[in-house]
Short mmCIF file of N, CA and C in Angstrom, two decimals:
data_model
loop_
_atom_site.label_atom_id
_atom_site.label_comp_id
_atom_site.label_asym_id
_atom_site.label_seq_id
_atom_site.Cartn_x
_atom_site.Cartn_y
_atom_site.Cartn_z
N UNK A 29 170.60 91.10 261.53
CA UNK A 29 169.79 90.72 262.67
C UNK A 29 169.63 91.93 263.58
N UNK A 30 168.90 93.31 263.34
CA UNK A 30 169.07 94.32 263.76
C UNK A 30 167.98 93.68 265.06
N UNK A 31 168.05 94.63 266.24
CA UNK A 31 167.05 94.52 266.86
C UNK A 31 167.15 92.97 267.88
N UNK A 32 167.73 92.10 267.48
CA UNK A 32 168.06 90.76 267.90
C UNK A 32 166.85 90.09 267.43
N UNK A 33 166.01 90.22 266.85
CA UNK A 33 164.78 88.95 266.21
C UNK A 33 165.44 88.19 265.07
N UNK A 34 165.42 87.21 264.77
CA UNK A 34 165.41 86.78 263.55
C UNK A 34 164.87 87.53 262.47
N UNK A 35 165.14 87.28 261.19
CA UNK A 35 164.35 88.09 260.19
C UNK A 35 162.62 87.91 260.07
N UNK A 36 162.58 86.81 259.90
CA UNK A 36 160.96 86.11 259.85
C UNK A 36 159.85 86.67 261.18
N UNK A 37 160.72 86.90 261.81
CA UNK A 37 159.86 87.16 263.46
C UNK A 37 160.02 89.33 262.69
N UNK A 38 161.02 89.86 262.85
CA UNK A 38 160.98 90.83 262.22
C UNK A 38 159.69 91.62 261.27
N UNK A 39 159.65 90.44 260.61
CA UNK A 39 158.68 90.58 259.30
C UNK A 39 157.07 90.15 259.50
N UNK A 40 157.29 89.46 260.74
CA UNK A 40 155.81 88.66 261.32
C UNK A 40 155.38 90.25 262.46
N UNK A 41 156.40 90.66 262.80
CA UNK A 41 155.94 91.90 263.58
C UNK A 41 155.66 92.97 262.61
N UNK A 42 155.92 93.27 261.95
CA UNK A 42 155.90 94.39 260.53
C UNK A 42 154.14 94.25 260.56
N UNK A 43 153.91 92.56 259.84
CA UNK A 43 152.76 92.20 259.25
C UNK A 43 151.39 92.53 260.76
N UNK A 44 151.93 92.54 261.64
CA UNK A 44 151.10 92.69 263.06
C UNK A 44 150.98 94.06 263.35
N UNK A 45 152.01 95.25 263.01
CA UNK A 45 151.87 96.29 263.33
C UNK A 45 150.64 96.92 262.29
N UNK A 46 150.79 96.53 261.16
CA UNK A 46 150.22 97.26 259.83
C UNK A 46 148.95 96.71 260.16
N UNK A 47 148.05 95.59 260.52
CA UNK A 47 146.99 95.10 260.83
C UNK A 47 146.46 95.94 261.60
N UNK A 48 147.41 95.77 263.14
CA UNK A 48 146.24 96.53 264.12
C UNK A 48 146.07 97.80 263.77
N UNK A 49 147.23 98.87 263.14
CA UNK A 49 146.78 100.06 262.83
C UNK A 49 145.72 100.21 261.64
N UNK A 50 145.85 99.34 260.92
CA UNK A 50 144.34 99.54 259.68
C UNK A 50 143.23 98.67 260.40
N UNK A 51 143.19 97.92 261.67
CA UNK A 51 142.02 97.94 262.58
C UNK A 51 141.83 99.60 263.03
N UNK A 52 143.00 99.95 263.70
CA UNK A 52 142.25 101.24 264.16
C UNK A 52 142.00 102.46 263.07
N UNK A 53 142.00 102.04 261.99
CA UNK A 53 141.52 103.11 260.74
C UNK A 53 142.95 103.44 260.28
N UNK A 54 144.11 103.52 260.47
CA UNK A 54 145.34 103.95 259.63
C UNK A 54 145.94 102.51 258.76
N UNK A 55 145.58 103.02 257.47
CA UNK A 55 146.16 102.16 256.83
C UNK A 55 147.79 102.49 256.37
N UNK A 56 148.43 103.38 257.13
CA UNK A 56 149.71 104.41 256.50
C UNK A 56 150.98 102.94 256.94
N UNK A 57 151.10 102.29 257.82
CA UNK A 57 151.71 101.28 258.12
C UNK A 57 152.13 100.49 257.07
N UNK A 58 150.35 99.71 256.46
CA UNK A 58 150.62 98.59 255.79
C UNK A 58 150.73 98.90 254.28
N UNK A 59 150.59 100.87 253.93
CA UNK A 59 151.04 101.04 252.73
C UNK A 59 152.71 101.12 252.61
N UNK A 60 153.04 101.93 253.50
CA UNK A 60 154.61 101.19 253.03
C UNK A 60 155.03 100.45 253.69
N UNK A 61 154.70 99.79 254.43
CA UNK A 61 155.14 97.87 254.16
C UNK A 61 155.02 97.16 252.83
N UNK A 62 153.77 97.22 252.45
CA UNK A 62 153.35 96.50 251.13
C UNK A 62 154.26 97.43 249.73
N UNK A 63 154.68 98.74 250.09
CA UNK A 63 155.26 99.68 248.93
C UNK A 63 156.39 98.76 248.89
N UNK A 64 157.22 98.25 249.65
CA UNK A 64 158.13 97.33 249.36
C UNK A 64 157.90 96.45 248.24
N UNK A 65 159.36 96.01 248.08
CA UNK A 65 159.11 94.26 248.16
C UNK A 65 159.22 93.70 249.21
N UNK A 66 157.95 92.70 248.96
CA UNK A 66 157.95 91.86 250.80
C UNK A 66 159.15 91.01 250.39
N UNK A 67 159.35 91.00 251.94
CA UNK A 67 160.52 89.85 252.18
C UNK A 67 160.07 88.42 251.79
N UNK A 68 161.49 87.74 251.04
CA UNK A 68 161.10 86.46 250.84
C UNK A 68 160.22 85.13 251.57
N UNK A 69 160.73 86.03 252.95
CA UNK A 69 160.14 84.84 253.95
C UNK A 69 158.30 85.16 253.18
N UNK A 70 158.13 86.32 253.03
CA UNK A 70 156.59 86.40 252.74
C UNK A 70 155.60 85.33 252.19
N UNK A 71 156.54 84.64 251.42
CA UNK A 71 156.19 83.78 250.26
C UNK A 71 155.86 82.07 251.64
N UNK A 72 156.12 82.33 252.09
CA UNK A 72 155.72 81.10 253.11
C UNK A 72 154.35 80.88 253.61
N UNK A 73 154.06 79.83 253.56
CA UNK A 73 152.17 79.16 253.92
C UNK A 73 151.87 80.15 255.25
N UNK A 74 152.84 79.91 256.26
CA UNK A 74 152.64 80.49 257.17
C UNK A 74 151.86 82.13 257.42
N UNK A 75 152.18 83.00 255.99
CA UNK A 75 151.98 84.20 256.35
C UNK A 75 150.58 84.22 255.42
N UNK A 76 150.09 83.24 255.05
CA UNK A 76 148.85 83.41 254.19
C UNK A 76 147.67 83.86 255.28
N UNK A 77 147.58 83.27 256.31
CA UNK A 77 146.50 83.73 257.40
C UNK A 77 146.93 85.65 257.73
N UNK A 78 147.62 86.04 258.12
CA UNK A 78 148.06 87.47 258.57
C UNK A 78 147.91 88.75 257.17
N UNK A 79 148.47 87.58 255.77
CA UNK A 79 148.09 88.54 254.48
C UNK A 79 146.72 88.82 254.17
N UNK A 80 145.62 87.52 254.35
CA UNK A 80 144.04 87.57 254.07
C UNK A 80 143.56 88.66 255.54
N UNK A 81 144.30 88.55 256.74
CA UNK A 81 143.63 89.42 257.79
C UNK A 81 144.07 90.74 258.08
N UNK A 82 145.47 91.32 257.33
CA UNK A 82 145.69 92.50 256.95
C UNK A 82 144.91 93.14 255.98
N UNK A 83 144.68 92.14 254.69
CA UNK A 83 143.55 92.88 253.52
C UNK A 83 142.43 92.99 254.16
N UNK A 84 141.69 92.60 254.91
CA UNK A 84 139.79 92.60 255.51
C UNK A 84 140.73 94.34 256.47
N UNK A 85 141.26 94.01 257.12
CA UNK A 85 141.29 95.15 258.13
C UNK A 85 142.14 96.47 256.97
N UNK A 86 142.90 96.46 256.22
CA UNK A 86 142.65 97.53 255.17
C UNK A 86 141.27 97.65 254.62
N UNK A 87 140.66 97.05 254.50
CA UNK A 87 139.23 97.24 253.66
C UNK A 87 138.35 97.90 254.84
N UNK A 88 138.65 97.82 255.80
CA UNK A 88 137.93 98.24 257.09
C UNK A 88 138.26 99.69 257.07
N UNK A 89 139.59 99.92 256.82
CA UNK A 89 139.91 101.23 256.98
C UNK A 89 140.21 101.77 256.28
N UNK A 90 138.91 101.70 255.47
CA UNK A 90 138.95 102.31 254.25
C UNK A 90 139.98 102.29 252.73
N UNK A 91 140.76 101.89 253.06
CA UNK A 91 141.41 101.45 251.80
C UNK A 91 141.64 100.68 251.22
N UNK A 92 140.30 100.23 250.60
CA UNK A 92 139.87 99.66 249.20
C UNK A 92 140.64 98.84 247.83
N UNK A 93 141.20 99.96 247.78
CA UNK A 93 142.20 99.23 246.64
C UNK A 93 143.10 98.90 247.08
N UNK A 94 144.15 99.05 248.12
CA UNK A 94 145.10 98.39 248.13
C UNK A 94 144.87 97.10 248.74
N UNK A 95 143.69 96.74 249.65
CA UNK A 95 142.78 95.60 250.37
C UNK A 95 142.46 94.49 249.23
N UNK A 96 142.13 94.97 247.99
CA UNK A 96 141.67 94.58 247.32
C UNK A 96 142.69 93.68 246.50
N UNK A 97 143.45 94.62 246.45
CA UNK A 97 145.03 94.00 245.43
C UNK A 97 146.02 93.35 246.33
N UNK A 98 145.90 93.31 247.45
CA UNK A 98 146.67 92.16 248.63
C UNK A 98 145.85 91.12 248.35
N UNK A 99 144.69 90.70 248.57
CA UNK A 99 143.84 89.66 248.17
C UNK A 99 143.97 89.01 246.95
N UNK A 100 143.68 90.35 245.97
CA UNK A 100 144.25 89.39 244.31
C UNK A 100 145.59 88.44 245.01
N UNK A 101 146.83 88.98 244.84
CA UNK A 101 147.81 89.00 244.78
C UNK A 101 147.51 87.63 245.86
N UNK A 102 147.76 87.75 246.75
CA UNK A 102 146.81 86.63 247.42
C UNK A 102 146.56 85.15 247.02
N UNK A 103 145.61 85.61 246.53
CA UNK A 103 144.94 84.54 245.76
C UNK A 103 145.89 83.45 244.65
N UNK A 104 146.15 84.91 243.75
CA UNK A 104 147.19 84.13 242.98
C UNK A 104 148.06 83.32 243.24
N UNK A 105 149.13 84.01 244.35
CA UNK A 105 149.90 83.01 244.87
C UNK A 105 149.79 81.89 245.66
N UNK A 106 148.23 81.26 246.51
CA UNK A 106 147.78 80.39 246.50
C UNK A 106 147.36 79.20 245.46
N UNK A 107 147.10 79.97 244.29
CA UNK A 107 146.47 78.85 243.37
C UNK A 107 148.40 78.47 242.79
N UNK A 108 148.92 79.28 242.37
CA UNK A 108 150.22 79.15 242.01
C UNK A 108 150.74 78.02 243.01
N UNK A 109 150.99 78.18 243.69
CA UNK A 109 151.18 77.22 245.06
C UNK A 109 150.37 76.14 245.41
N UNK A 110 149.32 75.97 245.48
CA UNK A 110 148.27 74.85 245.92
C UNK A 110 148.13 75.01 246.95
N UNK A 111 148.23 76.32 247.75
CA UNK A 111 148.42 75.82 248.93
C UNK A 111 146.50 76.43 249.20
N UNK A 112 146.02 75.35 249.09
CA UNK A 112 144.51 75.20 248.94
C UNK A 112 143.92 75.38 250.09
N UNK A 113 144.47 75.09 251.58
CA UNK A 113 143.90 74.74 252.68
C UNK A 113 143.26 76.58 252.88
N UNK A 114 143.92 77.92 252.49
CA UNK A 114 143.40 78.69 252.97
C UNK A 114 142.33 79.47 251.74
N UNK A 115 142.31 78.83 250.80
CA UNK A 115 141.33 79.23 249.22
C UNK A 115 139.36 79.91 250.00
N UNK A 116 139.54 79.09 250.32
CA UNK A 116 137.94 79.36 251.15
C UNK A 116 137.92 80.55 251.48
N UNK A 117 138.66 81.05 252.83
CA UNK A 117 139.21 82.41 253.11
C UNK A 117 139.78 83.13 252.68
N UNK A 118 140.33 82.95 251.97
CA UNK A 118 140.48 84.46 250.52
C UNK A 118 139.19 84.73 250.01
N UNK A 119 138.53 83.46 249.47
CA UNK A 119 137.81 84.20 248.73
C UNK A 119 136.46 84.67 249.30
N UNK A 120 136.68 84.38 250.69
CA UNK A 120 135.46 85.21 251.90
C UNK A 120 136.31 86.54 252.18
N UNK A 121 137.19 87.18 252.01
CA UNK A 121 137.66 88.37 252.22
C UNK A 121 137.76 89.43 251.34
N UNK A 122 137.72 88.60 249.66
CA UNK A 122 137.66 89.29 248.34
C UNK A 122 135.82 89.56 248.45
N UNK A 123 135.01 88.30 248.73
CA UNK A 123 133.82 88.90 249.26
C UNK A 123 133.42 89.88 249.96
N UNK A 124 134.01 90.13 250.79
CA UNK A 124 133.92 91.50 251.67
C UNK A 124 134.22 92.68 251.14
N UNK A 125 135.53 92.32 250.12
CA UNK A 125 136.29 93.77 250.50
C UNK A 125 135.48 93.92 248.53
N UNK A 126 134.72 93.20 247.67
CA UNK A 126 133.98 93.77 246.05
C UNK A 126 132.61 94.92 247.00
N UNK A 127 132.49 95.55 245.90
CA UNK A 127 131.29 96.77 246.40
C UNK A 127 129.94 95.65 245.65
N UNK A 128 130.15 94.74 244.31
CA UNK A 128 128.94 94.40 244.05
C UNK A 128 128.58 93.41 244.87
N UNK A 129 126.83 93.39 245.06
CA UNK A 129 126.64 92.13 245.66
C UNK A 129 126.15 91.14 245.56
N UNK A 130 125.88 90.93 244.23
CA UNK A 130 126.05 89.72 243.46
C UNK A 130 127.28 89.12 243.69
N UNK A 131 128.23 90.15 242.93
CA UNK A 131 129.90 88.86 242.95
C UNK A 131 129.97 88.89 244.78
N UNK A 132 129.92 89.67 245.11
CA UNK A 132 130.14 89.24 246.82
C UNK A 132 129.52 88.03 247.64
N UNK A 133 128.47 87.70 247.26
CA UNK A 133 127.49 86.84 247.88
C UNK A 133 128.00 85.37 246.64
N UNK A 134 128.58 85.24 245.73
CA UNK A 134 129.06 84.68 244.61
C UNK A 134 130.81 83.94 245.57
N UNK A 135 131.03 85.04 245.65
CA UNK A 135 132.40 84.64 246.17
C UNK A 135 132.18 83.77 247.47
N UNK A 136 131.27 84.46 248.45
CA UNK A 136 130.85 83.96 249.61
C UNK A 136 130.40 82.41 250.06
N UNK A 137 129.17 82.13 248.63
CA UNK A 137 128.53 80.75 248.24
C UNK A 137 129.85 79.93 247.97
N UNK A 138 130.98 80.19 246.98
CA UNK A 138 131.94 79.81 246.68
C UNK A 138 133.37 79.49 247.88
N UNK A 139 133.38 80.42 248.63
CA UNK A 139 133.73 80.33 249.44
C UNK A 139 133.16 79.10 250.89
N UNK A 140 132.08 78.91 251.07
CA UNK A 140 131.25 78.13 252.04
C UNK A 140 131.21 76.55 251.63
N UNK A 141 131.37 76.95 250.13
CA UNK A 141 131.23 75.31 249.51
C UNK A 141 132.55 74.53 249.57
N UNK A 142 133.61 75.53 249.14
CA UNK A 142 134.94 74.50 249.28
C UNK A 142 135.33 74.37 250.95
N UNK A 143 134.94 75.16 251.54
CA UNK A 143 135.64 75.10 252.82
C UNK A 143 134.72 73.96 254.11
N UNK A 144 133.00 73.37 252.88
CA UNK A 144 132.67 72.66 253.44
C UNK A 144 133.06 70.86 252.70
N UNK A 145 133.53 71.18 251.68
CA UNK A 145 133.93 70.16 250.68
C UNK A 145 135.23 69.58 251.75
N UNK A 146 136.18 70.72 251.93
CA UNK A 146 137.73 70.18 252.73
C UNK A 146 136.98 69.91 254.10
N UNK A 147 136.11 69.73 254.58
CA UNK A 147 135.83 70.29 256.50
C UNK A 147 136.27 70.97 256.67
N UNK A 148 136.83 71.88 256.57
CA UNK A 148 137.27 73.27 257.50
C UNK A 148 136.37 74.32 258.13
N UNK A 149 135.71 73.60 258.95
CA UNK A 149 134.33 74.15 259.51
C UNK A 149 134.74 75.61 259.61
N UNK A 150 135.72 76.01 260.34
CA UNK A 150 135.91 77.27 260.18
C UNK A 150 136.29 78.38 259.54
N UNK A 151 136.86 77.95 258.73
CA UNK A 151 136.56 78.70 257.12
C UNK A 151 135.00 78.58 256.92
N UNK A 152 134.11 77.43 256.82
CA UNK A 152 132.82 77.54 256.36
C UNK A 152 132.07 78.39 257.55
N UNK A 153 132.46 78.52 258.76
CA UNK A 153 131.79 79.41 259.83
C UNK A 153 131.53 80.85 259.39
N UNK A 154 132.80 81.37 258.99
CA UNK A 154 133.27 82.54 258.46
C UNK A 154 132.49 82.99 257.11
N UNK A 155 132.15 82.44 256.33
CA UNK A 155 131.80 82.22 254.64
C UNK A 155 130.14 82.33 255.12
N UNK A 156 129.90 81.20 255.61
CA UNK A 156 128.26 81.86 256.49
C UNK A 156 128.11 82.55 257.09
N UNK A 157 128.42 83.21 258.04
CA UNK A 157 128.93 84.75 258.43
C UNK A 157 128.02 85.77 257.50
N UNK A 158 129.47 85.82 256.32
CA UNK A 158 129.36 86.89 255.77
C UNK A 158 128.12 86.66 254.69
N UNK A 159 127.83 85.46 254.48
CA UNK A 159 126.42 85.72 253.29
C UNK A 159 125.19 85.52 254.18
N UNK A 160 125.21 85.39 255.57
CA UNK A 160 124.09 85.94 256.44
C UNK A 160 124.04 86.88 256.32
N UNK A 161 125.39 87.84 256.82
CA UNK A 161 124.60 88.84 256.97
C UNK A 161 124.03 89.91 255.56
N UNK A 162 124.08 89.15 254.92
CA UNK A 162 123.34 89.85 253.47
C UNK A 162 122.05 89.23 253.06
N UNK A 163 121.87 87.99 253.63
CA UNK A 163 120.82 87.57 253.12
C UNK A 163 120.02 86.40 254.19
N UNK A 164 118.81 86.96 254.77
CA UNK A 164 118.30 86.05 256.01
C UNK A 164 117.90 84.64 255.71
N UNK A 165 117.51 84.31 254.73
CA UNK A 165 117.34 82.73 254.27
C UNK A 165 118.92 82.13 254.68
N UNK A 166 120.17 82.76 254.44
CA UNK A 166 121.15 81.53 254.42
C UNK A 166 121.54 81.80 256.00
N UNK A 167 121.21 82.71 256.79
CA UNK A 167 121.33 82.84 258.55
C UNK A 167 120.13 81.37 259.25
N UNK A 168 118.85 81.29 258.00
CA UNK A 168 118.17 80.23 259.03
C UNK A 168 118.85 78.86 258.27
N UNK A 169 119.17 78.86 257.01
CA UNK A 169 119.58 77.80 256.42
C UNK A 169 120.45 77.03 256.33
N UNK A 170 121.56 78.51 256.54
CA UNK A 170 122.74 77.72 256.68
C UNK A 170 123.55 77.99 257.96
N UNK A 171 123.48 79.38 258.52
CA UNK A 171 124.25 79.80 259.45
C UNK A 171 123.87 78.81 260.86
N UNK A 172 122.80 79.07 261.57
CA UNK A 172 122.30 78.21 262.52
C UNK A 172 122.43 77.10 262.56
N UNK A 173 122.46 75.61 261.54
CA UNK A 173 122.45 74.74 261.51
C UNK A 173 123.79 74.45 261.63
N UNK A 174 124.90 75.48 260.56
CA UNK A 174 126.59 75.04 260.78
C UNK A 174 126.99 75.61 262.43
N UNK A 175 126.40 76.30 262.93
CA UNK A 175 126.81 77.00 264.29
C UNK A 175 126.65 75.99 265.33
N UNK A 176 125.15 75.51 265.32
CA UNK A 176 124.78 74.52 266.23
C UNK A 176 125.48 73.31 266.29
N UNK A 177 126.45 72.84 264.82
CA UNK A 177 127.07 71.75 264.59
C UNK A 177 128.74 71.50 265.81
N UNK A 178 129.09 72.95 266.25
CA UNK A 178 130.18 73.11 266.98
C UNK A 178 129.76 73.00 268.26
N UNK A 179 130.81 72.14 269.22
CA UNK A 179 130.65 71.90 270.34
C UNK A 179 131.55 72.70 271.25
N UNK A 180 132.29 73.19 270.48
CA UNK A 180 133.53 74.04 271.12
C UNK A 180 133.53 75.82 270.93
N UNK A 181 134.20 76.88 271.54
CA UNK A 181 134.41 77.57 270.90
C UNK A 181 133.28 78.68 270.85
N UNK A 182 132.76 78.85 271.80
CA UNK A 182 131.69 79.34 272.04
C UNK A 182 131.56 81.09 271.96
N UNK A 183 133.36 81.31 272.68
CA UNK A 183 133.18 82.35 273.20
C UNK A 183 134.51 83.09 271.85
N UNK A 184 134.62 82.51 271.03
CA UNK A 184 135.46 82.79 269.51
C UNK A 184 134.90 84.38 268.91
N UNK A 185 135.57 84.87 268.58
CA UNK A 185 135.00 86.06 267.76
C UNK A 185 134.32 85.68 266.37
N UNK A 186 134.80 84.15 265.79
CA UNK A 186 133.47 83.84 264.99
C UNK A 186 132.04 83.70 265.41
N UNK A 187 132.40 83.06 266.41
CA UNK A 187 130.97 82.45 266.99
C UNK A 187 130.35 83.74 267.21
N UNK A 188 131.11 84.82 268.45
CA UNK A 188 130.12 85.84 268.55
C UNK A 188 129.67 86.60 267.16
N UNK A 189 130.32 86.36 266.45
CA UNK A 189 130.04 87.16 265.05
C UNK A 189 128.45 86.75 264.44
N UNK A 190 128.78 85.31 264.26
CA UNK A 190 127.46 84.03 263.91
C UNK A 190 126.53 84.62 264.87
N UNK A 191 126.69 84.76 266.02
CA UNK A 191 125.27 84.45 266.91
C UNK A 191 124.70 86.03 266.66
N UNK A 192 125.52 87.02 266.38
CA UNK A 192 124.88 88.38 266.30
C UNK A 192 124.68 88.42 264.83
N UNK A 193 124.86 88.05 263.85
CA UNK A 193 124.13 88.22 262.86
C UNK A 193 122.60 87.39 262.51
N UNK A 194 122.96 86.13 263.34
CA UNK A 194 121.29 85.52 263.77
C UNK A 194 120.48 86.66 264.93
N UNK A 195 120.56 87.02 265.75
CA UNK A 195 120.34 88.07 266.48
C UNK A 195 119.39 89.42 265.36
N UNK A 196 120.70 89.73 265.08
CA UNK A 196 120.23 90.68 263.94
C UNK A 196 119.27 90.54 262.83
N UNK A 197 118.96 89.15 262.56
CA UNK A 197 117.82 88.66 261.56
C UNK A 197 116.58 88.20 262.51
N UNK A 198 116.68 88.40 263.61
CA UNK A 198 115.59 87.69 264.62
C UNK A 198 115.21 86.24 264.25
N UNK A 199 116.33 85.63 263.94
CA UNK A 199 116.61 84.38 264.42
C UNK A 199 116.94 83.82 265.45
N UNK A 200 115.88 82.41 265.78
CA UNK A 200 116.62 82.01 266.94
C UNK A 200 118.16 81.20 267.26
N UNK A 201 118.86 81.64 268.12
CA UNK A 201 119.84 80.95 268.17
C UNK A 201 120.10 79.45 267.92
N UNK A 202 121.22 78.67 267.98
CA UNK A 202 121.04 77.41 268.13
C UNK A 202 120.97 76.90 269.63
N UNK A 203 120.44 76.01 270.31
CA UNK A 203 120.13 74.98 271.63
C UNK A 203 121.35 74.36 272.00
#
């Protein structure tokens, strides 16, 4: 118990440091963090949200493959697990972080459908998001209509995300 945290809190700060620095472009953090073996606690539902938002922000900062292989890895151990509730959002982050854009917009569609199958509007917020901004038919088709559907949440970094990629297609917002 170095430090006085528990281990899990320890390891939840690890996973927070390596994020914001591959937000600010250094991915040197979350390579040796990940050069490990993660700690057992890793393996818990809990850290599935912080593992899918460390891989997008490695992929941000430039490093590709290891973004890429947190996500596999990812993934796997979701389907291994069932733990289904976050499947949508993996596979909107493996969307992001493939160069083709076929399978990207593939993953994306795939992504939008299960996360509208469970309701998890916000997984499906996110999933329309990202195949707006590749393609302006699903910003009037699908993005606007799922945006306008929320009554809450206005001022979310999804939402602003949604409303600037309608923006960006010179779409009108939702009323």
């Amino acid at each position: 118990m170095a430090h006085g945290a528990p281990g899990g809190y320890r390891t939840w700060g690890r996973f927070l440091r390596a994020t914001v620095a591959a937000r600010r472009g250094d991915p040197d953090p979350a390579r040796a963090f990940l050069a490990r073996e993660p700690p057992r606690e890793c393996g818990h539902p809990r850290y599935a949200c912080i593992l899918a938002e460390l891989a997008l922000s490695l992929g941000e900062a430039r490093a590709e493959d290891m973004a890429r292989d947190l996500a596999d890895r990812l993934l796997q151990r979701i389907e291994a697990t069932g733990e289904r509730w976050i499947w949508s959002e993996v596979q909107r982050v493996r969307g992001e972080l493939t160069q083709d854009a076929g399978a990207a917009e593939a993953l994306f569609e795939t992504a939008l459908a299960v996360a509208q199958q469970q309701g998890a509007r916000a997984w499906a917020l996110r999933a329309a998001t990202s195949l707006a901004r590749r393609r302006r038919n699903a910003a009037e088709d699908v993005l606007k209509p799922l945006l306008a559907s929320f009554a809450e949440g206005a001022d979310t970094r999804d939402h602003v995300a949604a409303r600037s990629v309608l923006r960006a297609w010179g779409v009108g917002l939702p009323s």
